[in-house]
């Protein structure tokens, strides 16, 4: 699975990196973020692209898998 | 659904923007300078003056709105488990961007929030400045597309994220219990709503802005970069509420040279001042209001940006960079046009050059 490490990046970099990954990858994309607002931003962006995000909390943040 | 969820759909975003507008209108009605209402740059400048970092006697007052904003964001983010102590994303570069945010704002006479308030009062100078702000945000977007990044912040000790909220709480305590702080007896700094009302207003706006992710630069950036209209929905609702307030209270005057509203008509410098602010805000990841909110929710990098704004605001008055507003002399009934001093013009050009250098030399790893 393609993985995007967006931890610690300022807005809107996590979304830009996610958008690039979704364009290039055929399958699901995993996005790592460490702040709750970045998690919701990535989830909202995924839905706006017609994709389905599933988030889980990890030891150092969140993992958003976009199907 | 979570009552405090102000970011999940456009209706909730609009409600958040409208509520912020109501707070700004109430504060203006009860004493804040009419179309300043809740200006972040002006109020940081006033607070910097209260601390004695500049000596412009008309603009010295520890604005409880600024303190409340940070503490409101702090409280709501702790309560909703969104508080994170983060640091280390080019702090000194962010300090410089904070200075640009303050200086550009004080040459235009207002931060992006006040630009919207001025637009809603019919001040055509603010509509002219909007051109510069959008162009500045657009330039920042080009930098982002080319791989601009200030690098990653890391989790750090919780204490670091508490320092700025604690310092501002200290300023509030000094303001309430001592006579150490300076307080204007005339001019904009002497005009304010009752302290407790300002503080509560700040707390409410801080909480709403934290939950809605309100950002004046981000709203235009998201439209340009991603055709996403979420954040601009908040600003639209805020504008509508302020427009209704201004019309209802007789403050809506469509003109360029309206005396008494703290504005000037040097179009080029209104445009370039806000161009610098829009550019710097995108590079810093948010407008002045958003920097205060992020600092409240634990970002030491945004706290450093806020300190940069304090220093920039102090320098703007110590070095005579800030513009003056068009004013009517009550005795002689003569109109004195507001103007941007030469030092202010030079400073804005330097600010734009600084942003350009920052945009070019900071690249995302792997780019």
mmCIF file with all atom_site columns, N, CA, C and O in Angstrom, chain B residues 131-148:
data_model
loop_
_atom_site.group_PDB
_atom_site.id
_atom_site.type_symbol
_atom_site.label_atom_id
_atom_site.label_alt_id
_atom_site.label_comp_id
_atom_site.label_asym_id
_atom_site.label_entity_id
_atom_site.label_seq_id
_atom_site.pdbx_PDB_ins_code
_atom_site.Cartn_x
_atom_site.Cartn_y
_atom_site.Cartn_z
_atom_site.occupancy
_atom_site.B_iso_or_equiv
_atom_site.pdbx_formal_charge
_atom_site.auth_seq_id
_atom_site.auth_comp_id
_atom_site.auth_asym_id
_atom_site.auth_atom_id
_atom_site.pdbx_PDB_model_num
ATOM 1  N N  . UNK B 1 131 ? -7.621 42.600 -3.371 1.00 0.00 ? 131 UNK B N  1
ATOM 2  C CA . UNK B 1 131 ? -6.893 42.194 -4.591 1.00 0.00 ? 131 UNK B CA 1
ATOM 3  C C  . UNK B 1 131 ? -5.488 41.744 -4.200 1.00 0.00 ? 131 UNK B C  1
ATOM 4  O O  . UNK B 1 131 ? -5.007 40.688 -4.624 1.00 0.00 ? 131 UNK B O  1
ATOM 5  N N  . UNK B 1 132 ? -4.830 42.575 -3.366 1.00 0.00 ? 132 UNK B N  1
ATOM 6  C CA . UNK B 1 132 ? -3.477 42.232 -2.930 1.00 0.00 ? 132 UNK B CA 1
ATOM 7  C C  . UNK B 1 132 ? -3.454 40.973 -2.094 1.00 0.00 ? 132 UNK B C  1
ATOM 8  O O  . UNK B 1 132 ? -2.571 40.119 -2.255 1.00 0.00 ? 132 UNK B O  1
ATOM 9  N N  . UNK B 1 133 ? -4.436 40.834 -1.204 1.00 0.00 ? 133 UNK B N  1
ATOM 10 C CA . UNK B 1 133 ? -4.468 39.660 -0.317 1.00 0.00 ? 133 UNK B CA 1
ATOM 11 C C  . UNK B 1 133 ? -4.618 38.371 -1.137 1.00 0.00 ? 133 UNK B C  1
ATOM 12 O O  . UNK B 1 133 ? -3.891 37.400 -0.926 1.00 0.00 ? 133 UNK B O  1
ATOM 13 N N  . UNK B 1 134 ? -5.558 38.400 -2.095 1.00 0.00 ? 134 UNK B N  1
ATOM 14 C CA . UNK B 1 134 ? -5.770 37.203 -2.930 1.00 0.00 ? 134 UNK B CA 1
ATOM 15 C C  . UNK B 1 134 ? -4.509 36.907 -3.737 1.00 0.00 ? 134 UNK B C  1
ATOM 16 O O  . UNK B 1 134 ? -4.083 35.746 -3.856 1.00 0.00 ? 134 UNK B O  1
ATOM 17 N N  . UNK B 1 135 ? -3.869 37.956 -4.269 1.00 0.00 ? 135 UNK B N  1
ATOM 18 C CA . UNK B 1 135 ? -2.641 37.751 -5.043 1.00 0.00 ? 135 UNK B CA 1
ATOM 19 C C  . UNK B 1 135 ? -1.528 37.188 -4.156 1.00 0.00 ? 135 UNK B C  1
ATOM 20 O O  . UNK B 1 135 ? -0.764 36.314 -4.581 1.00 0.00 ? 135 UNK B O  1
ATOM 21 N N  . UNK B 1 136 ? -1.456 37.671 -2.919 1.00 0.00 ? 136 UNK B N  1
ATOM 22 C CA . UNK B 1 136 ? -0.439 37.165 -1.987 1.00 0.00 ? 136 UNK B CA 1
ATOM 23 C C  . UNK B 1 136 ? -0.677 35.703 -1.653 1.00 0.00 ? 136 UNK B C  1
ATOM 24 O O  . UNK B 1 136 ? 0.262  34.891 -1.651 1.00 0.00 ? 136 UNK B O  1
ATOM 25 N N  . UNK B 1 137 ? -1.940 35.360 -1.395 1.00 0.00 ? 137 UNK B N  1
ATOM 26 C CA . UNK B 1 137 ? -2.281 33.951 -1.117 1.00 0.00 ? 137 UNK B CA 1
ATOM 27 C C  . UNK B 1 137 ? -1.961 33.110 -2.354 1.00 0.00 ? 137 UNK B C  1
ATOM 28 O O  . UNK B 1 137 ? -1.390 32.012 -2.249 1.00 0.00 ? 137 UNK B O  1
ATOM 29 N N  . UNK B 1 138 ? -2.288 33.655 -3.538 1.00 0.00 ? 138 UNK B N  1
ATOM 30 C CA . UNK B 1 138 ? -2.002 32.931 -4.790 1.00 0.00 ? 138 UNK B CA 1
ATOM 31 C C  . UNK B 1 138 ? -0.521 32.680 -4.963 1.00 0.00 ? 138 UNK B C  1
ATOM 32 O O  . UNK B 1 138 ? -0.094 31.594 -5.387 1.00 0.00 ? 138 UNK B O  1
ATOM 33 N N  . UNK B 1 139 ? 0.299  33.682 -4.623 1.00 0.00 ? 139 UNK B N  1
ATOM 34 C CA . UNK B 1 139 ? 1.753  33.513 -4.727 1.00 0.00 ? 139 UNK B CA 1
ATOM 35 C C  . UNK B 1 139 ? 2.233  32.429 -3.770 1.00 0.00 ? 139 UNK B C  1
ATOM 36 O O  . UNK B 1 139 ? 3.070  31.593 -4.114 1.00 0.00 ? 139 UNK B O  1
ATOM 37 N N  . UNK B 1 140 ? 1.676  32.422 -2.566 1.00 0.00 ? 140 UNK B N  1
ATOM 38 C CA . UNK B 1 140 ? 2.004  31.372 -1.597 1.00 0.00 ? 140 UNK B CA 1
ATOM 39 C C  . UNK B 1 140 ? 1.620  29.994 -2.129 1.00 0.00 ? 140 UNK B C  1
ATOM 40 O O  . UNK B 1 140 ? 2.339  29.014 -1.929 1.00 0.00 ? 140 UNK B O  1
ATOM 41 N N  . UNK B 1 141 ? 0.474  29.938 -2.828 1.00 0.00 ? 141 UNK B N  1
ATOM 42 C CA . UNK B 1 141 ? 0.021  28.653 -3.402 1.00 0.00 ? 141 UNK B CA 1
ATOM 43 C C  . UNK B 1 141 ? 1.003  28.156 -4.465 1.00 0.00 ? 141 UNK B C  1
ATOM 44 O O  . UNK B 1 141 ? 1.264  26.953 -4.559 1.00 0.00 ? 141 UNK B O  1
ATOM 45 N N  . UNK B 1 142 ? 1.536  29.101 -5.260 1.00 0.00 ? 142 UNK B N  1
ATOM 46 C CA . UNK B 1 142 ? 2.533  28.701 -6.272 1.00 0.00 ? 142 UNK B CA 1
ATOM 47 C C  . UNK B 1 142 ? 3.736  28.094 -5.569 1.00 0.00 ? 142 UNK B C  1
ATOM 48 O O  . UNK B 1 142 ? 4.258  27.042 -5.973 1.00 0.00 ? 142 UNK B O  1
ATOM 49 N N  . UNK B 1 143 ? 4.166  28.733 -4.459 1.00 0.00 ? 143 UNK B N  1
ATOM 50 C CA . UNK B 1 143 ? 5.309  28.201 -3.697 1.00 0.00 ? 143 UNK B CA 1
ATOM 51 C C  . UNK B 1 143 ? 4.988  26.794 -3.181 1.00 0.00 ? 143 UNK B C  1
ATOM 52 O O  . UNK B 1 143 ? 5.824  25.881 -3.279 1.00 0.00 ? 143 UNK B O  1
ATOM 53 N N  . UNK B 1 144 ? 3.782  26.597 -2.657 1.00 0.00 ? 144 UNK B N  1
ATOM 54 C CA . UNK B 1 144 ? 3.387  25.270 -2.158 1.00 0.00 ? 144 UNK B CA 1
ATOM 55 C C  . UNK B 1 144 ? 3.424  24.236 -3.270 1.00 0.00 ? 144 UNK B C  1
ATOM 56 O O  . UNK B 1 144 ? 3.899  23.120 -3.101 1.00 0.00 ? 144 UNK B O  1
ATOM 57 N N  . UNK B 1 145 ? 2.925  24.626 -4.452 1.00 0.00 ? 145 UNK B N  1
ATOM 58 C CA . UNK B 1 145 ? 2.922  23.704 -5.601 1.00 0.00 ? 145 UNK B CA 1
ATOM 59 C C  . UNK B 1 145 ? 4.336  23.335 -6.014 1.00 0.00 ? 145 UNK B C  1
ATOM 60 O O  . UNK B 1 145 ? 4.572  22.252 -6.538 1.00 0.00 ? 145 UNK B O  1
ATOM 61 N N  . UNK B 1 146 ? 5.261  24.270 -5.787 1.00 0.00 ? 146 UNK B N  1
ATOM 62 C CA . UNK B 1 146 ? 6.652  23.999 -6.158 1.00 0.00 ? 146 UNK B CA 1
ATOM 63 C C  . UNK B 1 146 ? 7.401  23.268 -5.049 1.00 0.00 ? 146 UNK B C  1
ATOM 64 O O  . UNK B 1 146 ? 8.617  23.122 -5.105 1.00 0.00 ? 146 UNK B O  1
ATOM 65 N N  . UNK B 1 147 ? 6.685  22.859 -4.007 1.00 0.00 ? 147 UNK B N  1
ATOM 66 C CA . UNK B 1 147 ? 7.313  22.024 -2.984 1.00 0.00 ? 147 UNK B CA 1
ATOM 67 C C  . UNK B 1 147 ? 7.752  22.762 -1.740 1.00 0.00 ? 147 UNK B C  1
ATOM 68 O O  . UNK B 1 147 ? 8.516  22.238 -0.924 1.00 0.00 ? 147 UNK B O  1
ATOM 69 N N  . UNK B 1 148 ? 7.219  24.012 -1.534 1.00 0.00 ? 148 UNK B N  1
ATOM 70 C CA . UNK B 1 148 ? 7.586  24.751 -0.326 1.00 0.00 ? 148 UNK B CA 1
ATOM 71 C C  . UNK B 1 148 ? 7.132  24.016 0.924  1.00 0.00 ? 148 UNK B C  1
ATOM 72 O O  . UNK B 1 148 ? 6.021  23.477 0.977  1.00 0.00 ? 148 UNK B O  1
#
